[in-house]
Every structure is written in C-alpha cells, then in structure tokens.
C-alpha cells in the first residue's frame, strides 16, 4: 500500500488528498498542517446574517474543475453565481465603466476604445497603431507592462489594462511575467500580427453569447469555507488523516522514499506533496537549484470589510465595484460592493463594502495598525462614494506575503526547478500558487494532475 504525505491544508493540499483517496486507490494519505485550521487563505466569517469572505471571494466559473469537485463532494446545489452588473475603474478622479467588448481591459473591438472616457483621444490614436505594428520579437519572456505599452501606449495601459490586471497577481505590471500569466495575448499577436485584430477575429469566431447575461464567478451559499470544511470531512470519511498543529521540520530523501519529521515524530512515505508557500522550502531543501525560492518576492495585502445600514450608502450605481488606476493617490486598490454582487452575503436593509489594500512596494499592511488601515480605506472611499456615518462594524484581515510575484522569466525558472526535482527527488511534488497559477481552480487542477500522476505510477 503506497503511503503519501501532503504538507499544507489549503485548497491545494485538501484537493490532492481528495483525488488520491478515490475509490480503489488503496492509498494511505496523511496531511500535515502547521496551524489549527484548514483552508489557508480561504476564510469565511459568518455573523448576524452576513456571509463575509475575508480571503478569496469567489472563483472563475469557466474554470470548471472546481465546480466538478464541488459536485463530487455534494455541494453542487449550494453554488451561487454573482449578480451581473457593471464594473468600474477609478481613474482621472472619477468612476468610469469598464468598457464592454474588452477582455481584462484589452479592446476586442473598436467601439469601446473609441467611446470610453478613460483614454484620451491622443491615447486612442496611439492604441490604434496596434493595427499597424508588427508582432514584437521575443526571446523568452517580457513584462506585461512592456508588452502592452508597445502595443497600445501608456494611456490605455495605465487607465484600462493595468487596474484590471495588477490586482489579480499583486505584482508591478512592469515586472510581471507575460509568459507566466497571459501568454495567450502573445500567441494571438504573433498569429495575427496585431493583437486587437486577433482578438476581434477570435471573438467573431466564438459562438454567440446567451442573451441573458450570467455572472462570471461562482461561490457557495455558506461561503468558500463550507467547501473547505466539506473537503476535510469527506477526506476523513474515506480514511485520510489530517494532522493540525503539526509543523513539518524536516523532509529527508531516503533510498525508497522520504522521512518526514513533524513535531518530533518521524514517519516514512513513498511520496510527498508540498503545497505550502515557497518561502517555507528553505527549511527543508538546501540545494542551490532551489535558491530562487529564497529570493522570490510576494506581496502582502489586506481586506477591509465595512458593514452599514443600506441608507448610509448612497450608491445608486448598478454595479459590482471598482478597481483603481495606480496613478490615483489612494491606499486602496479596489472595492467590491458586496451586497450588490452577492445577494446571499448581506441581510435585507444592509450594505457591505470590501476594500483592498496593498500595492507592490508599499508597507501599509506591514506598518499600519488595523485602526489606521480602516481610516485610510474610509478616507479613500469618501473621495469616491457618498457614505454617511460610521459603519456597524469593520473587519481588517491581513494576508502577509500572500501573493507570489511572477517576475519576468518565472515560468522558465520554475520549469527548470521542476525538472531538477523530478530527476533528483523522485516522488517529491512541489505545487501550489508559487509555481504556475494563483487562482483557486488552478490550485485544484494542479492537485488533480499531481494525484493522477501518483495513482498512475
């Protein structure tokens, strides 16, 4: 009977355990978690009729692996889709709608570019040069900022693309690796010569969208934590052992597997899956080939939840929230009008706002008190919205070093590390958000692929 250890009880580790314990696998699986809870960044707070996400808010519905897993563990009927509505960008000291017919701020047709007030006419003319410019030569990688500046110029990048892209990865767009994040844009540009021309052609070839628009994101009625809790209970029902408050202090390669030491006890396993953030690796692996992880940066972020009576929030805009151009002098980077986006989240007669704090290179999350972070967020919101009086309650959640930075070249460095690990540490699997993808479904997919690799040996 094969014995497998998993380190880390976030969504990646719990999903890996689920797939390893499928019927007939004959696996013995132990999962070690240093803290007293499962879920990692996922954390749902329920109080007084509110269902509040303190970490990730939802997941992309088009990435179906997480939905499939939800149905496998019996939570499919609790999935809810976000309310549709216009998203906004705060730039040039005002809220402007994200233009229809764009993908992450990148125009897929001419009309949104021509009609938006986010970009000046000079900027629009510069963006139009994309139709004439040839594909950029590329050796291996380039920053997202450099790529889009070359295609469209500064104005469109800074007021439409950057606000929508930067928040996903928490990385300076002029350092963010294009090939680690959005290689599809480069592939389209190379195929068609012009990026906008290619996106227009691809959109034309796609089947017509349904007339009734649906939200792009999915959640659970009782929050993302309900999904985590169900994974825990289902894994334990099927014989998985989950050890909380067990700090893994050593992972030693042996002739026939690995010795894993946790809280003074050493146990032998045939294979080990490590799902923790990358900065933990230096505790276990001293190889120079893993040096990258010692220096790989991560952005710290915080969320600020504010609950109000509905009449305190003078918000007649039918929208889901806004992101902020980095040219604006604000501490917050975005705000979700949670009660408008997620009907299940907020009691009748209440309004719930969720602001995001933490830009690459700033130290607000590290240095400021909770009270200061709330004050800074409220000052910014008062510039943008009409809020009356103090909130019913506030919650500040800090996520330190939570967003790994994929700098230029990241993908190829990780490819080399994974190749080295496969050759020198057979049976050791380093996976999770620090490697190839940061979204919840991406973590589930990586866990599934890793489990299948082990099961098929």
Short mmCIF file of C-alpha atoms in Angstrom, two decimals:
data_model
loop_
_atom_site.label_atom_id
_atom_site.label_comp_id
_atom_site.label_asym_id
_atom_site.label_seq_id
_atom_site.Cartn_x
_atom_site.Cartn_y
_atom_site.Cartn_z
CA UNK A 1 0.00 0.00 0.00
CA UNK A 2 1.52 3.32 -1.10
CA UNK A 3 1.95 5.96 1.61
CA UNK A 4 1.71 9.64 0.67
CA UNK A 5 2.25 12.71 2.84
CA UNK A 6 0.81 16.13 1.98
CA UNK A 7 2.18 19.28 3.60
CA UNK A 8 -0.32 22.15 3.87
CA UNK A 9 -4.11 22.05 4.30
CA UNK A 10 -5.04 24.82 1.92
CA UNK A 11 -7.25 24.15 -1.08
CA UNK A 12 -4.35 22.54 -2.99
CA UNK A 13 -3.48 20.05 -0.26
CA UNK A 14 -7.10 19.14 0.52
CA UNK A 15 -7.91 18.66 -3.18
CA UNK A 16 -4.83 16.48 -3.68
CA UNK A 17 -5.95 14.30 -0.77
CA UNK A 18 -9.45 14.00 -2.25
CA UNK A 19 -8.15 12.78 -5.61
CA UNK A 20 -5.65 10.37 -4.04
CA UNK A 21 -8.37 8.77 -1.92
CA UNK A 22 -10.64 7.90 -4.80
CA UNK A 23 -12.35 4.52 -4.54
CA UNK A 24 -9.99 1.59 -5.05
CA UNK A 25 -6.78 3.63 -4.89
CA UNK A 26 -5.50 1.78 -1.84
CA UNK A 27 -3.58 4.85 -0.70
CA UNK A 28 -2.64 5.79 2.84
CA UNK A 29 -2.61 9.58 2.95
CA UNK A 30 -1.55 11.86 5.81
CA UNK A 31 -1.94 15.63 5.61
CA UNK A 32 0.10 17.88 7.92
CA UNK A 33 -0.97 21.43 8.72
CA UNK A 34 1.06 23.73 10.98
CA UNK A 35 -1.94 25.83 12.04
CA UNK A 36 -5.17 24.83 13.79
CA UNK A 37 -7.44 25.25 10.75
CA UNK A 38 -7.84 24.18 7.12
CA UNK A 39 -8.24 26.48 4.17
CA UNK A 40 -5.12 28.63 4.08
CA UNK A 41 -6.13 31.99 2.59
CA UNK A 42 -9.78 30.89 2.36
CA UNK A 43 -11.63 32.21 5.42
CA UNK A 44 -15.37 32.88 5.67
CA UNK A 45 -16.76 34.91 8.56
CA UNK A 46 -20.46 34.44 9.36
CA UNK A 47 -22.26 36.79 11.77
CA UNK A 48 -25.67 38.44 12.17
CA UNK A 49 -26.89 37.20 8.79
CA UNK A 50 -23.74 38.26 6.92
CA UNK A 51 -21.58 35.79 4.97
CA UNK A 52 -18.26 37.57 4.56
CA UNK A 53 -15.17 36.36 2.73
CA UNK A 54 -12.00 37.57 4.45
CA UNK A 55 -9.70 35.99 1.84
CA UNK A 56 -10.51 34.97 -1.74
CA UNK A 57 -14.04 35.99 -2.67
CA UNK A 58 -15.02 33.51 -5.40
CA UNK A 59 -13.66 31.67 -8.42
CA UNK A 60 -13.94 31.90 -12.20
CA UNK A 61 -16.89 29.81 -13.36
CA UNK A 62 -15.29 29.00 -16.73
CA UNK A 63 -12.55 27.01 -14.92
CA UNK A 64 -14.81 24.05 -14.36
CA UNK A 65 -12.56 21.72 -12.35
CA UNK A 66 -13.59 23.36 -9.06
CA UNK A 67 -17.28 23.13 -9.91
CA UNK A 68 -16.80 19.45 -10.76
CA UNK A 69 -15.13 18.90 -7.40
CA UNK A 70 -17.96 20.74 -5.64
CA UNK A 71 -20.44 18.30 -7.15
CA UNK A 72 -18.22 15.33 -6.23
CA UNK A 73 -18.33 16.30 -2.55
CA UNK A 74 -22.06 17.06 -2.60
CA UNK A 75 -22.05 20.86 -2.63
CA UNK A 76 -23.13 21.44 -6.23
CA UNK A 77 -26.61 22.57 -5.22
CA UNK A 78 -25.16 25.26 -2.93
CA UNK A 79 -23.25 27.04 -5.70
CA UNK A 80 -24.36 30.61 -6.42
CA UNK A 81 -23.38 32.86 -9.30
CA UNK A 82 -22.62 36.54 -8.83
CA UNK A 83 -25.17 39.18 -9.73
CA UNK A 84 -24.31 40.69 -13.08
CA UNK A 85 -23.53 44.34 -13.18
CA UNK A 86 -21.13 46.91 -14.50
CA UNK A 87 -17.63 47.07 -13.05
CA UNK A 88 -15.87 50.44 -12.85
CA UNK A 89 -12.39 51.91 -12.93
CA UNK A 90 -11.47 54.89 -10.75
CA UNK A 91 -9.14 56.99 -12.88
CA UNK A 92 -8.72 60.70 -13.51
CA UNK A 93 -10.59 61.29 -10.22
CA UNK A 94 -13.86 59.71 -11.32
CA UNK A 95 -15.57 56.35 -11.76
CA UNK A 96 -15.85 55.22 -15.37
CA UNK A 97 -17.40 51.94 -16.54
CA UNK A 98 -15.11 49.18 -17.76
CA UNK A 99 -15.92 49.31 -21.48
CA UNK A 100 -17.99 46.48 -22.89
CA UNK A 101 -16.18 44.46 -25.53
CA UNK A 102 -12.89 44.36 -23.65
CA UNK A 103 -11.04 41.45 -22.07
CA UNK A 104 -9.22 42.47 -18.89
CA UNK A 105 -9.22 46.00 -20.28
CA UNK A 106 -7.82 44.93 -23.65
CA UNK A 107 -10.10 46.06 -26.52
CA UNK A 108 -11.65 43.23 -28.57
CA UNK A 109 -13.50 45.68 -30.84
CA UNK A 110 -13.14 49.32 -31.83
CA UNK A 111 -16.28 50.88 -30.35
CA UNK A 112 -15.32 50.51 -26.66
CA UNK A 113 -11.96 52.09 -27.34
CA UNK A 114 -13.49 54.99 -29.26
CA UNK A 115 -16.28 55.76 -26.77
CA UNK A 116 -14.61 55.32 -23.36
CA UNK A 117 -13.66 58.40 -21.37
CA UNK A 118 -10.84 56.50 -19.66
CA UNK A 119 -8.45 57.13 -22.55
CA UNK A 120 -7.71 60.49 -24.19
CA UNK A 121 -8.06 60.95 -27.95
CA UNK A 122 -4.29 61.07 -28.20
CA UNK A 123 -4.17 57.78 -26.29
CA UNK A 124 -6.83 56.28 -28.56
CA UNK A 125 -4.86 57.22 -31.66
CA UNK A 126 -1.73 55.70 -30.13
CA UNK A 127 -3.61 52.50 -29.26
CA UNK A 128 -4.83 52.28 -32.85
CA UNK A 129 -1.23 51.87 -34.00
CA UNK A 130 -1.57 48.27 -32.78
CA UNK A 131 -3.22 47.56 -36.14
CA UNK A 132 -0.06 48.64 -37.96
CA UNK A 133 2.74 47.47 -35.66
CA UNK A 134 4.24 44.04 -36.42
CA UNK A 135 4.47 41.34 -33.77
CA UNK A 136 7.19 42.02 -31.21
CA UNK A 137 10.27 39.80 -31.34
CA UNK A 138 10.51 37.76 -28.14
CA UNK A 139 13.39 35.59 -26.96
CA UNK A 140 11.74 34.05 -23.93
CA UNK A 141 9.76 36.44 -21.78
CA UNK A 142 8.76 40.06 -21.36
CA UNK A 143 6.86 42.04 -18.75
CA UNK A 144 3.12 42.51 -19.15
CA UNK A 145 3.69 46.27 -18.94
CA UNK A 146 6.34 46.34 -21.68
CA UNK A 147 4.20 44.20 -23.99
CA UNK A 148 1.03 46.30 -23.69
CA UNK A 149 2.91 49.61 -23.75
CA UNK A 150 4.47 48.56 -27.06
CA UNK A 151 1.09 47.54 -28.49
CA UNK A 152 -1.17 50.31 -27.14
CA UNK A 153 0.89 53.03 -25.42
CA UNK A 154 0.87 54.35 -21.86
CA UNK A 155 -2.61 55.89 -21.68
CA UNK A 156 -4.66 52.77 -22.41
CA UNK A 157 -2.31 50.58 -20.35
CA UNK A 158 -2.40 52.74 -17.24
CA UNK A 159 -6.11 53.62 -17.24
CA UNK A 160 -7.74 50.42 -18.55
CA UNK A 161 -5.44 47.40 -18.57
CA UNK A 162 -3.23 47.87 -15.51
CA UNK A 163 -6.04 48.39 -12.95
CA UNK A 164 -7.71 45.14 -14.04
CA UNK A 165 -4.57 43.01 -14.40
CA UNK A 166 -2.41 44.15 -11.49
CA UNK A 167 -4.83 43.13 -8.74
CA UNK A 168 -5.03 39.53 -9.92
CA UNK A 169 -1.32 38.88 -9.28
CA UNK A 170 -0.40 41.66 -6.83
CA UNK A 171 2.73 42.39 -8.87
CA UNK A 172 4.07 45.55 -10.51
CA UNK A 173 2.85 45.23 -14.10
CA UNK A 174 6.27 46.32 -15.39
CA UNK A 175 7.86 43.32 -13.65
CA UNK A 176 5.02 40.81 -14.14
CA UNK A 177 5.89 37.96 -16.50
CA UNK A 178 3.72 37.82 -19.61
CA UNK A 179 4.52 34.16 -20.32
CA UNK A 180 3.62 33.14 -16.75
CA UNK A 181 0.29 34.94 -16.77
CA UNK A 182 -1.19 35.84 -20.15
CA UNK A 183 0.79 34.00 -22.86
CA UNK A 184 -2.44 33.82 -24.90
CA UNK A 185 -2.12 37.53 -25.71
CA UNK A 186 1.35 37.00 -27.16
CA UNK A 187 0.16 33.95 -29.14
CA UNK A 188 -2.73 35.97 -30.61
CA UNK A 189 -0.42 38.86 -31.51
CA UNK A 190 2.01 36.54 -33.29
CA UNK A 191 -0.73 34.75 -35.21
CA UNK A 192 -2.47 37.91 -36.45
CA UNK A 193 0.33 40.50 -36.31
CA UNK A 194 -1.97 42.90 -34.45
CA UNK A 195 -3.31 41.99 -31.01
CA UNK A 196 -6.58 43.88 -31.42
CA UNK A 197 -7.11 42.44 -34.88
CA UNK A 198 -6.56 38.95 -33.49
CA UNK A 199 -8.93 39.44 -30.56
CA UNK A 200 -11.59 40.77 -32.92
CA UNK A 201 -11.20 37.72 -35.15
CA UNK A 202 -11.33 35.31 -32.22
CA UNK A 203 -14.43 36.99 -30.82
CA UNK A 204 -16.12 36.75 -34.22
CA UNK A 205 -15.40 33.01 -34.39
CA UNK A 206 -16.84 32.32 -30.93
CA UNK A 207 -20.44 31.13 -30.59
CA UNK A 208 -22.89 33.93 -29.81
CA UNK A 209 -23.21 34.67 -26.10
CA UNK A 210 -26.56 33.89 -24.49
CA UNK A 211 -28.96 36.84 -24.46
CA UNK A 212 -29.43 36.54 -20.72
CA UNK A 213 -26.13 37.51 -19.19
CA UNK A 214 -24.79 35.47 -16.29
CA UNK A 215 -22.10 36.34 -13.77
CA UNK A 216 -18.58 35.10 -14.41
CA UNK A 217 -17.91 33.97 -10.83
CA UNK A 218 -19.15 31.24 -8.50
CA UNK A 219 -19.39 30.99 -4.73
CA UNK A 220 -21.18 28.83 -2.14
CA UNK A 221 -24.27 29.90 -0.18
CA UNK A 222 -22.40 29.36 3.06
CA UNK A 223 -19.11 30.75 1.78
CA UNK A 224 -15.91 29.23 0.45
CA UNK A 225 -15.11 27.87 3.91
CA UNK A 226 -18.06 25.48 3.55
CA UNK A 227 -16.26 23.91 0.58
CA UNK A 228 -13.05 23.58 2.61
CA UNK A 229 -14.94 22.05 5.55
CA UNK A 230 -16.67 19.56 3.25
CA UNK A 231 -13.34 18.51 1.73
CA UNK A 232 -11.99 17.93 5.25
CA UNK A 233 -14.98 15.81 6.32
CA UNK A 234 -15.10 13.80 3.08
CA UNK A 235 -11.37 13.11 3.19
CA UNK A 236 -11.57 11.94 6.78
CA UNK A 237 -14.58 9.72 5.97
CA UNK A 238 -12.52 7.98 3.31
CA UNK A 239 -9.64 7.28 5.66
CA UNK A 240 -7.44 10.32 5.21
CA UNK A 241 -5.64 11.50 8.33
CA UNK A 242 -5.42 15.28 8.78
CA UNK A 243 -2.99 16.42 11.48
CA UNK A 244 -3.50 20.00 12.66
CA UNK A 245 -0.87 21.89 14.68
CA UNK A 246 1.84 19.63 13.21
CA UNK A 247 4.81 21.63 11.98
CA UNK A 248 6.91 19.74 9.44
CA UNK A 249 10.52 20.43 10.39
CA UNK A 250 12.33 18.05 8.01
CA UNK A 251 11.78 16.20 4.75
CA UNK A 252 14.68 13.79 4.16
CA UNK A 253 15.19 11.73 1.00
CA UNK A 254 15.89 8.04 1.61
CA UNK A 255 16.63 5.09 -0.67
CA UNK A 256 12.97 4.20 -1.00
CA UNK A 257 11.09 7.42 -0.32
CA UNK A 258 11.09 10.18 2.27
CA UNK A 259 11.27 10.56 6.03
CA UNK A 260 9.05 13.38 7.20
CA UNK A 261 9.53 14.81 10.70
CA UNK A 262 6.67 16.69 12.33
CA UNK A 263 6.61 17.77 15.96
CA UNK A 264 9.31 15.33 16.96
CA UNK A 265 7.93 12.23 15.25
CA UNK A 266 9.41 10.83 12.02
CA UNK A 267 7.29 8.91 9.50
CA UNK A 268 8.22 7.24 6.24
CA UNK A 269 6.38 7.89 2.95
CA UNK A 270 6.74 6.77 -0.62
CA UNK A 271 5.80 10.20 -1.97
CA UNK A 272 5.44 13.71 -0.57
CA UNK A 273 3.34 16.59 -1.92
CA UNK A 274 4.35 20.05 -0.66
CA UNK A 275 1.67 22.73 -1.13
CA UNK A 276 2.95 25.45 1.21
CA UNK A 277 4.09 28.94 0.14
CA UNK A 278 7.57 28.92 -1.41
CA UNK A 279 9.30 30.70 1.47
CA UNK A 280 8.89 27.54 3.56
CA UNK A 281 11.07 25.49 1.19
CA UNK A 282 14.37 26.75 2.64
CA UNK A 283 13.58 24.88 5.86
CA UNK A 284 13.68 21.54 4.06
CA UNK A 285 15.81 21.85 0.91
CA UNK A 286 19.34 23.30 0.75
CA UNK A 287 20.09 22.60 -2.94
CA UNK A 288 21.40 25.61 -4.86
CA UNK A 289 18.83 24.77 -7.56
CA UNK A 290 16.12 25.89 -5.10
CA UNK A 291 17.83 29.23 -4.35
CA UNK A 292 15.22 31.07 -6.44
CA UNK A 293 12.60 30.47 -3.78
CA UNK A 294 14.71 32.23 -1.13
CA UNK A 295 14.56 35.45 -3.12
CA UNK A 296 11.17 35.15 -4.82
CA UNK A 297 9.06 38.07 -3.61
CA UNK A 298 5.43 38.08 -2.51
CA UNK A 299 3.03 40.95 -1.92
CA UNK A 300 1.24 41.41 1.39
CA UNK A 301 -2.39 42.51 1.13
CA UNK A 302 -5.28 43.28 3.44
CA UNK A 303 -9.03 43.41 3.07
CA UNK A 304 -11.19 45.93 4.91
CA UNK A 305 -14.83 44.96 5.37
CA UNK A 306 -17.32 47.66 6.32
CA UNK A 307 -20.97 46.92 7.13
CA UNK A 308 -23.57 49.72 7.02
CA UNK A 309 -27.30 50.21 7.09
CA UNK A 310 -28.36 50.48 3.46
CA UNK A 311 -29.47 54.13 3.77
CA UNK A 312 -25.94 55.11 4.87
CA UNK A 313 -24.52 54.12 1.46
CA UNK A 314 -25.77 56.50 -1.22
CA UNK A 315 -24.93 54.21 -4.12
CA UNK A 316 -27.42 54.25 -6.99
CA UNK A 317 -24.92 52.79 -9.47
CA UNK A 318 -25.94 49.36 -10.73
CA UNK A 319 -22.51 47.83 -10.47
CA UNK A 320 -20.37 45.35 -8.61
CA UNK A 321 -17.49 47.61 -7.59
CA UNK A 322 -14.36 49.26 -8.92
CA UNK A 323 -10.62 48.94 -9.34
CA UNK A 324 -8.25 51.90 -9.11
CA UNK A 325 -5.60 53.18 -11.51
CA UNK A 326 -2.20 53.26 -9.87
CA UNK A 327 -1.96 56.93 -10.97
CA UNK A 328 -4.53 57.79 -8.30
CA UNK A 329 -3.25 58.76 -4.85
CA UNK A 330 -5.10 56.13 -2.81
CA UNK A 331 -4.18 53.48 -0.28
CA UNK A 332 -6.88 51.10 -1.51
CA UNK A 333 -6.56 49.31 -4.85
CA UNK A 334 -10.18 48.23 -5.33
CA UNK A 335 -13.58 47.96 -3.66
CA UNK A 336 -16.37 45.42 -4.08
CA UNK A 337 -19.98 46.47 -3.48
CA UNK A 338 -20.51 43.05 -1.94
CA UNK A 339 -24.24 43.30 -1.27
CA UNK A 340 -24.82 44.18 -4.94
CA UNK A 341 -22.51 41.46 -6.25
CA UNK A 342 -23.52 38.62 -3.90
CA UNK A 343 -27.15 38.68 -2.81
CA UNK A 344 -26.64 35.94 -0.23
CA UNK A 345 -23.88 37.84 1.57
CA UNK A 346 -25.87 40.58 3.25
CA UNK A 347 -29.11 40.81 5.29
CA UNK A 348 -32.03 42.85 3.98
CA UNK A 349 -31.58 46.56 4.62
CA UNK A 350 -27.79 46.35 4.96
CA UNK A 351 -24.86 47.23 2.71
CA UNK A 352 -21.47 45.55 2.71
CA UNK A 353 -18.28 47.03 1.24
CA UNK A 354 -14.96 45.22 0.87
CA UNK A 355 -11.90 47.35 0.14
CA UNK A 356 -8.48 46.00 -0.79
CA UNK A 357 -5.19 47.43 0.48
CA UNK A 358 -1.66 46.55 -0.57
CA UNK A 359 0.34 47.55 -3.62
CA UNK A 360 3.72 46.05 -4.54
CA UNK A 361 6.41 48.05 -2.77
CA UNK A 362 4.25 49.77 -0.16
CA UNK A 363 4.34 48.87 3.53
CA UNK A 364 0.87 49.84 4.74
CA UNK A 365 -0.10 46.25 5.55
CA UNK A 366 3.15 45.73 7.48
CA UNK A 367 3.37 49.02 9.32
CA UNK A 368 -0.12 50.39 9.99
CA UNK A 369 -2.50 49.36 12.76
CA UNK A 370 -5.95 48.00 11.98
CA UNK A 371 -7.42 51.34 13.03
CA UNK A 372 -5.11 53.20 10.64
CA UNK A 373 -5.93 50.84 7.76
CA UNK A 374 -9.67 51.36 8.32
CA UNK A 375 -9.13 55.14 8.47
CA UNK A 376 -7.10 55.19 5.23
CA UNK A 377 -9.66 53.00 3.46
CA UNK A 378 -12.54 55.19 4.62
CA UNK A 379 -10.75 58.38 3.51
CA UNK A 380 -10.32 56.88 0.04
CA UNK A 381 -13.91 55.63 -0.16
CA UNK A 382 -15.18 59.09 0.85
CA UNK A 383 -13.39 60.54 -2.20
CA UNK A 384 -15.17 58.10 -4.49
CA UNK A 385 -18.54 57.32 -2.86
CA UNK A 386 -21.14 59.02 -0.67
CA UNK A 387 -21.07 57.34 2.75
CA UNK A 388 -22.97 58.70 5.74
CA UNK A 389 -21.83 57.99 9.30
CA UNK A 390 -19.81 55.18 10.81
CA UNK A 391 -20.09 51.51 9.83
CA UNK A 392 -21.90 48.99 12.00
CA UNK A 393 -18.65 47.03 12.19
CA UNK A 394 -15.34 46.70 10.38
CA UNK A 395 -13.00 43.72 9.88
CA UNK A 396 -9.38 44.02 8.77
CA UNK A 397 -7.71 40.85 7.51
CA UNK A 398 -4.00 40.84 6.73
CA UNK A 399 -2.55 38.25 4.38
CA UNK A 400 1.20 38.53 4.71
CA UNK A 401 3.30 37.56 1.69
CA UNK A 402 0.13 36.06 0.27
CA UNK A 403 0.56 36.85 -3.43
CA UNK A 404 3.69 35.33 -5.01
CA UNK A 405 5.28 37.62 -7.60
CA UNK A 406 5.77 36.11 -11.03
CA UNK A 407 8.58 38.32 -12.33
CA UNK A 408 9.88 38.13 -15.90
CA UNK A 409 11.40 34.68 -16.52
CA UNK A 410 9.44 33.00 -13.71
CA UNK A 411 7.91 30.25 -15.84
CA UNK A 412 11.24 29.10 -17.25
CA UNK A 413 12.96 29.12 -13.86
CA UNK A 414 10.12 27.04 -12.41
CA UNK A 415 10.29 24.67 -15.39
CA UNK A 416 14.00 24.09 -14.66
CA UNK A 417 13.36 23.60 -10.93
CA UNK A 418 10.58 21.10 -11.62
CA UNK A 419 12.87 19.20 -13.99
CA UNK A 420 15.65 19.14 -11.38
CA UNK A 421 13.25 17.95 -8.69
CA UNK A 422 11.88 15.16 -10.91
CA UNK A 423 15.41 13.90 -11.60
CA UNK A 424 16.89 14.28 -8.10
CA UNK A 425 13.85 13.96 -5.84
CA UNK A 426 11.62 11.33 -7.45
CA UNK A 427 8.32 11.19 -5.58
CA UNK A 428 8.59 14.77 -4.30
CA UNK A 429 5.97 17.14 -5.74
CA UNK A 430 6.26 20.92 -5.18
CA UNK A 431 2.97 22.50 -6.18
CA UNK A 432 0.72 25.43 -5.30
CA UNK A 433 0.32 29.11 -6.10
CA UNK A 434 4.06 29.87 -6.05
CA UNK A 435 4.63 27.85 -9.21
CA UNK A 436 2.32 28.25 -12.18
CA UNK A 437 -1.08 29.71 -11.24
CA UNK A 438 -2.68 31.54 -8.32
CA UNK A 439 -6.45 31.08 -8.74
CA UNK A 440 -8.45 28.58 -6.68
CA UNK A 441 -9.43 26.40 -9.70
CA UNK A 442 -5.80 26.44 -10.87
CA UNK A 443 -4.73 25.09 -7.49
CA UNK A 444 -7.41 22.37 -7.70
CA UNK A 445 -6.29 21.45 -11.23
CA UNK A 446 -2.64 21.17 -10.19
CA UNK A 447 -3.66 18.99 -7.23
CA UNK A 448 -5.70 16.74 -9.51
CA UNK A 449 -2.89 16.40 -12.05
CA UNK A 450 -0.39 15.55 -9.30
CA UNK A 451 -2.66 12.96 -7.72
CA UNK A 452 -3.26 11.29 -11.09
CA UNK A 453 0.48 11.17 -11.73
CA UNK A 454 0.95 9.33 -8.42
CA UNK A 455 -2.01 6.99 -8.99
CA UNK A 456 -0.81 6.07 -12.47
CA UNK A 457 2.71 5.05 -11.42
#
